[in-house]
Amino acid sequence: MSRFTGKTAIVTGASRGIGLAIAERLVADGAKVVITARKAEALDEAVQSLGGLDNALGVAGHAADLDHQVEVISRAIDTFGSADLLVNNTGINPAYGPLTELPLDAARKVIDVNCIAALSWVQQIHRLWMKEHGGAIVNVASVAGLKPAPGIALYGASKAMLIHLTEELAVELGPTIRVNAVAPAVVKTKFATALYEGREETVAAQYPLRRLGEPEDIGSVVGFLLSKDAAWLTGQTIVIDGGLTLTGGVE
Ligand SMILES: NC(=O)c1ccc[n+]([C@@H]2O[C@H](COP(=O)([O-])OP(=O)(O)OC[C@H]3O[C@@H](n4cnc5c(N)ncnc54)[C@H](OP(=O)(O)O)[C@@H]3O)[C@@H](O)[C@H]2O)c1
């Protein structure tokens, strides 16, 4: 028996990058997974890479859409029999630059997708499954949520809110539901390309572990947080950063 045998996980924003690596790790450890993203084609490819429909189901939609959230959770329960684990992985950062020039519509969108949607996923999975059966939740935050991150400041503020939401939810949902977060530094995905492309060696030199993150570095820690090995751990944010924040850096 693997540690997630008989468990079903929902991972949002998981057709590539960190979300897909989390799904891969959970499937490798015996879970069934339901993954989401907006584009159906990439989602289909991800399902195939996870071993096909025996292991994974893809449901296309926007993470902030309530009907989509309810559909995903309902299909997890109908298809695999439960909705035990939730990973709020979807996050966006559509605008770079100083806060004084940030279009407020962009600011609202970031808060809506990175924070309000994550809360809504928790509300819906609580109502439809976890209130009765318990479960475990991980929110994917960022080191940008730990201290000022000029240029991506609103994104950082949204991740700070997600970290605080994690603590509030942990207090509210114990003892049967655990809620934790991870805060990665730069991980080599499409999302972070602008932060390292063409200068990876220079960027990596700032990290005590002398390399940038790989999506698998996050998948393994999320797997731990969702597992029984973390049974007495809730409301915590695990910083996964190759040591970067020890040096004062956040990106
Ligand atoms: N990479 C890093 O350096 C880093 C560091 C710290 C934290 N993070 C956090 O890690 C999480 C994942 O980032 P990543 O680097 O893995 O990004 P990524 O490689 O760009 O992947 C993003 C995934 O989310 C989906 N997605 C994007 N917007 C969505 C939406 N509105 N609704 C549903 N799905 C959506 C994408 O598919 P579609 O485009 O088809 O929707 C894709 O599957 C984010 O929360 C990010 O803030 C990343």
Coordinates of C-alpha atoms and ligand atoms in Angstrom, one line a residue:
M1 CA 0.0 0.0 0.0
S2 CA 1.3 3.5 -0.9
R3 CA 0.6 6.4 1.4
F4 CA -2.3 7.8 -0.7
T5 CA -3.9 4.6 -1.7
G6 CA -7.7 5.1 -1.6
K7 CA -7.3 8.9 -1.5
T8 CA -8.5 11.4 -4.2
A9 CA -6.7 14.7 -4.6
I10 CA -7.7 17.8 -6.5
V11 CA -4.9 19.9 -7.8
T12 CA -5.8 23.2 -9.5
G13 CA -3.7 24.7 -12.3
A14 CA -2.0 21.4 -13.0
S15 CA -1.5 21.0 -16.8
R16 CA 2.1 21.9 -16.4
G17 CA 4.7 23.3 -13.9
I18 CA 4.4 22.9 -10.2
G19 CA 0.8 21.7 -10.3
L20 CA 1.6 18.8 -12.6
A21 CA 4.7 17.9 -10.5
I22 CA 2.5 17.8 -7.4
A23 CA -0.1 15.6 -9.3
E24 CA 2.8 13.3 -10.5
R25 CA 4.0 12.9 -6.9
L26 CA 0.5 12.1 -5.5
V27 CA -0.2 9.5 -8.3
A28 CA 3.3 7.9 -7.7
D29 CA 2.2 7.6 -4.0
G30 CA -1.1 5.9 -4.9
A31 CA -3.6 8.8 -5.2
K32 CA -6.2 9.4 -7.8
V33 CA -6.0 13.0 -9.0
V34 CA -8.4 15.5 -10.6
I35 CA -6.4 18.2 -12.3
T36 CA -7.6 21.6 -13.7
A37 CA -6.5 24.3 -16.1
R38 CA -8.2 26.6 -18.6
K39 CA -6.9 24.9 -21.7
A40 CA -8.4 21.4 -22.3
E41 CA -5.8 20.2 -24.7
A42 CA -2.8 20.6 -22.4
L43 CA -4.9 19.1 -19.6
D44 CA -5.6 16.0 -21.8
E45 CA -1.8 15.6 -22.4
A46 CA -1.2 15.9 -18.6
V47 CA -3.7 13.2 -17.9
Q48 CA -2.0 10.9 -20.3
S49 CA 1.4 11.7 -18.7
L50 CA -0.1 10.7 -15.3
G51 CA -1.0 7.3 -16.6
G52 CA -4.4 8.0 -18.2
L53 CA -8.0 7.9 -16.9
D54 CA -7.2 5.1 -14.4
N55 CA -5.2 7.6 -12.4
A56 CA -6.3 11.1 -13.4
L57 CA -9.2 13.1 -14.6
G58 CA -8.8 16.6 -16.2
V59 CA -11.6 19.2 -15.9
A60 CA -11.1 22.4 -17.8
G61 CA -12.2 25.7 -16.4
H62 CA -11.2 28.9 -14.7
A63 CA -10.0 28.4 -11.1
A64 CA -12.1 31.4 -9.9
D65 CA -15.4 30.1 -11.4
L66 CA -17.7 28.7 -8.7
D67 CA -19.6 26.4 -11.1
H68 CA -16.3 25.0 -12.2
Q69 CA -15.2 24.4 -8.6
V70 CA -18.4 22.5 -7.8
E71 CA -18.1 20.5 -11.0
V72 CA -14.5 19.4 -10.3
I73 CA -15.3 18.4 -6.7
S74 CA -18.5 16.5 -7.7
R75 CA -16.7 14.7 -10.5
A76 CA -13.9 13.7 -8.2
I77 CA -16.4 12.1 -5.8
D78 CA -18.4 10.5 -8.7
T79 CA -15.4 9.2 -10.5
F80 CA -13.0 8.2 -7.7
G81 CA -15.3 8.0 -4.7
S82 CA -13.9 10.9 -2.5
A83 CA -12.3 14.4 -2.4
D84 CA -9.8 14.0 0.5
L85 CA -7.0 16.3 -0.6
L86 CA -7.0 19.8 -2.1
V87 CA -4.0 21.7 -3.5
N88 CA -4.8 25.3 -4.3
N89 CA -2.0 25.8 -6.8
T90 CA -3.4 28.2 -9.3
G91 CA -1.8 31.7 -9.1
I92 CA -1.3 34.6 -11.5
N93 CA 0.9 37.6 -11.8
P94 CA -0.3 39.6 -14.8
A95 CA 1.4 42.9 -14.0
Y96 CA 5.0 43.9 -13.3
G97 CA 6.0 47.4 -12.0
P98 CA 5.5 49.8 -9.1
L99 CA 2.3 49.7 -7.0
T100 CA 1.7 53.4 -7.7
E101 CA 1.1 52.5 -11.4
L102 CA -0.7 49.2 -11.0
P103 CA -4.0 49.2 -12.8
L104 CA -6.6 48.4 -10.1
D105 CA -8.4 46.0 -12.4
A106 CA -5.2 43.9 -12.5
A107 CA -4.9 44.2 -8.7
R108 CA -8.5 42.9 -8.3
K109 CA -7.9 40.0 -10.6
V110 CA -4.8 38.9 -8.7
I111 CA -6.6 39.0 -5.4
D112 CA -9.6 37.2 -7.0
V113 CA -7.6 34.3 -8.5
N114 CA -4.8 34.0 -5.9
C115 CA -6.9 34.5 -2.7
I116 CA -10.7 34.6 -3.1
A117 CA -10.7 31.6 -5.5
A118 CA -8.5 29.6 -3.1
L119 CA -11.0 30.3 -0.3
S120 CA -13.9 29.4 -2.5
W121 CA -12.3 26.0 -3.3
V122 CA -12.0 25.4 0.4
Q123 CA -15.6 26.4 1.1
Q124 CA -16.9 24.1 -1.6
I125 CA -14.8 21.0 -0.8
H126 CA -15.7 21.5 2.9
R127 CA -19.4 21.6 2.1
L128 CA -19.3 18.7 -0.4
W129 CA -16.8 16.3 1.3
M130 CA -14.4 17.4 4.0
K131 CA -16.9 18.6 6.6
E132 CA -18.2 15.0 7.0
H133 CA -15.0 13.0 6.1
G134 CA -12.1 15.3 7.0
G135 CA -9.1 16.0 4.7
A136 CA -5.9 17.9 4.1
I137 CA -5.3 21.1 2.1
V138 CA -2.2 22.8 0.8
N139 CA -2.1 26.3 -0.6
V140 CA 0.8 27.2 -2.9
A141 CA 2.0 30.7 -1.8
S142 CA 5.5 32.2 -2.6
V143 CA 8.5 33.6 -0.8
A144 CA 7.2 36.9 -2.3
G145 CA 4.5 36.6 0.4
L146 CA 7.1 36.7 3.2
K147 CA 8.5 40.2 2.7
P148 CA 8.5 43.0 0.2
A149 CA 9.1 42.0 -3.4
P150 CA 9.5 45.1 -5.5
G151 CA 8.1 44.8 -9.1
I152 CA 5.8 42.0 -8.1
A153 CA 4.5 43.7 -5.0
L154 CA 0.7 43.1 -5.4
Y155 CA 1.4 39.4 -6.2
G156 CA 3.5 39.3 -3.0
A157 CA 0.7 40.9 -1.0
S158 CA -1.8 38.3 -2.4
K159 CA 0.5 35.5 -1.4
A160 CA 0.9 37.0 2.1
M161 CA -2.9 37.0 2.3
L162 CA -2.9 33.3 1.2
I163 CA -0.4 32.5 4.0
H164 CA -2.6 34.2 6.5
L165 CA -5.8 32.6 5.2
T166 CA -3.9 29.2 5.6
E167 CA -3.5 30.0 9.3
E168 CA -7.1 31.2 9.8
L169 CA -8.5 28.1 8.0
A170 CA -6.2 25.8 10.0
V171 CA -7.7 27.2 13.3
E172 CA -11.2 27.0 12.0
L173 CA -11.1 23.6 10.3
G174 CA -9.3 21.5 12.9
P175 CA -9.2 18.8 14.2
T176 CA -10.3 16.9 11.1
I177 CA -9.0 19.1 8.3
R178 CA -5.4 20.2 8.2
V179 CA -4.4 23.3 6.1
N180 CA -0.8 24.2 5.3
A181 CA 1.0 26.2 2.6
V182 CA 4.3 26.1 0.8
A183 CA 6.3 29.2 -0.2
P184 CA 8.7 28.5 -3.1
A185 CA 11.4 30.8 -4.5
V186 CA 12.1 30.6 -8.2
V187 CA 11.1 27.3 -9.7
K188 CA 11.8 26.6 -13.4
T189 CA 8.4 26.8 -15.0
K190 CA 6.8 28.9 -17.7
F191 CA 5.4 31.3 -15.0
A192 CA 8.8 32.2 -13.8
T193 CA 10.7 32.3 -17.1
A194 CA 11.2 36.1 -17.0
L195 CA 13.0 35.7 -13.6
Y196 CA 15.9 33.5 -14.9
E197 CA 15.9 33.1 -18.7
G198 CA 19.3 33.8 -20.2
R199 CA 20.9 34.3 -16.7
E200 CA 20.1 31.2 -14.8
E201 CA 23.7 30.7 -13.5
T202 CA 23.8 34.2 -12.2
V203 CA 20.4 33.9 -10.5
A204 CA 21.2 30.5 -9.1
A205 CA 24.5 31.8 -7.6
Q206 CA 22.5 33.8 -5.1
Y207 CA 21.0 30.5 -3.7
P208 CA 23.0 28.7 -1.0
L209 CA 22.1 25.5 -2.7
R210 CA 23.4 27.0 -6.0
R211 CA 20.5 26.0 -8.2
L212 CA 16.9 27.1 -9.0
G213 CA 14.0 25.0 -8.0
E214 CA 12.6 22.2 -10.1
P215 CA 8.8 21.5 -10.0
E216 CA 9.5 18.1 -8.3
D217 CA 11.1 20.0 -5.3
I218 CA 7.7 21.4 -4.6
G219 CA 5.8 18.1 -5.3
S220 CA 7.7 16.2 -2.7
V221 CA 7.0 18.7 0.1
V222 CA 3.3 19.0 -0.8
G223 CA 3.1 15.2 -0.7
F224 CA 4.6 15.3 2.8
L225 CA 2.1 18.0 4.0
L226 CA -0.9 16.0 2.6
S227 CA 0.3 12.8 4.2
K228 CA -0.1 11.2 7.6
D229 CA 3.6 12.0 8.2
A230 CA 2.4 15.6 8.7
A231 CA -0.5 14.5 11.0
W232 CA 0.4 17.1 13.7
L233 CA 1.1 19.9 11.4
T234 CA -1.4 22.6 10.5
G235 CA -1.4 26.3 9.7
Q236 CA 2.3 26.2 8.7
T237 CA 4.0 27.6 5.6
I238 CA 7.0 25.6 4.5
V239 CA 9.6 27.8 2.7
I240 CA 11.1 25.8 -0.2
D241 CA 13.8 28.1 -1.5
G242 CA 17.3 26.5 -1.7
G243 CA 18.2 28.7 1.2
L244 CA 17.5 32.0 -0.7
T245 CA 15.6 33.8 2.0
L246 CA 18.5 33.2 4.5
T247 CA 20.5 35.6 2.3
G248 CA 17.8 38.3 2.3
G249 CA 16.5 37.6 -1.2
V250 CA 13.0 36.9 -2.3
E251 CA 13.3 36.4 -6.1
Ligands
LIG1 N1 7.5 29.1 -10.7 C1 7.8 29.8 -9.6 O1 9.0 30.3 -9.6 C2 6.9 30.0 -8.5 C3 7.5 30.5 -7.3 C4 6.6 30.7 -6.2 C5 5.3 30.4 -6.3 N2 4.8 29.9 -7.5 C6 3.3 29.6 -7.5 O2 3.2 28.3 -8.0 C7 1.9 28.2 -8.6 C8 2.1 27.5 -10.0 O3 2.9 28.2 -10.8 P1 3.8 27.6 -11.9 O4 5.1 28.2 -11.9 O5 3.7 26.1 -11.9 O6 3.0 28.1 -13.2 P2 2.9 27.6 -14.7 O7 4.0 26.6 -15.1 O8 2.7 28.8 -15.6 O9 1.5 26.7 -14.6 C9 0.3 27.3 -14.3 C10 -0.8 26.3 -14.4 O10 -2.0 26.9 -13.9 C11 -3.0 27.0 -15.0 N3 -3.7 28.2 -14.8 C12 -3.3 29.5 -15.0 N4 -4.2 30.3 -14.7 C13 -5.3 29.6 -14.4 C14 -6.7 29.9 -14.0 N5 -7.1 31.2 -13.9 N6 -7.5 28.9 -13.8 C15 -7.1 27.6 -13.9 N7 -5.9 27.3 -14.2 C16 -5.0 28.2 -14.5 C17 -2.2 26.8 -16.3 O11 -2.9 26.3 -17.4 P3 -3.8 27.2 -18.4 O12 -3.0 28.3 -18.8 O13 -4.3 26.3 -19.4 O14 -5.0 27.7 -17.5 C18 -1.1 25.9 -15.9 O15 -1.6 24.5 -15.8 C19 1.3 29.6 -8.7 O16 0.4 29.8 -7.6 C20 2.5 30.5 -8.5 O17 2.2 31.7 -7.9 C21 5.6 29.7 -8.6

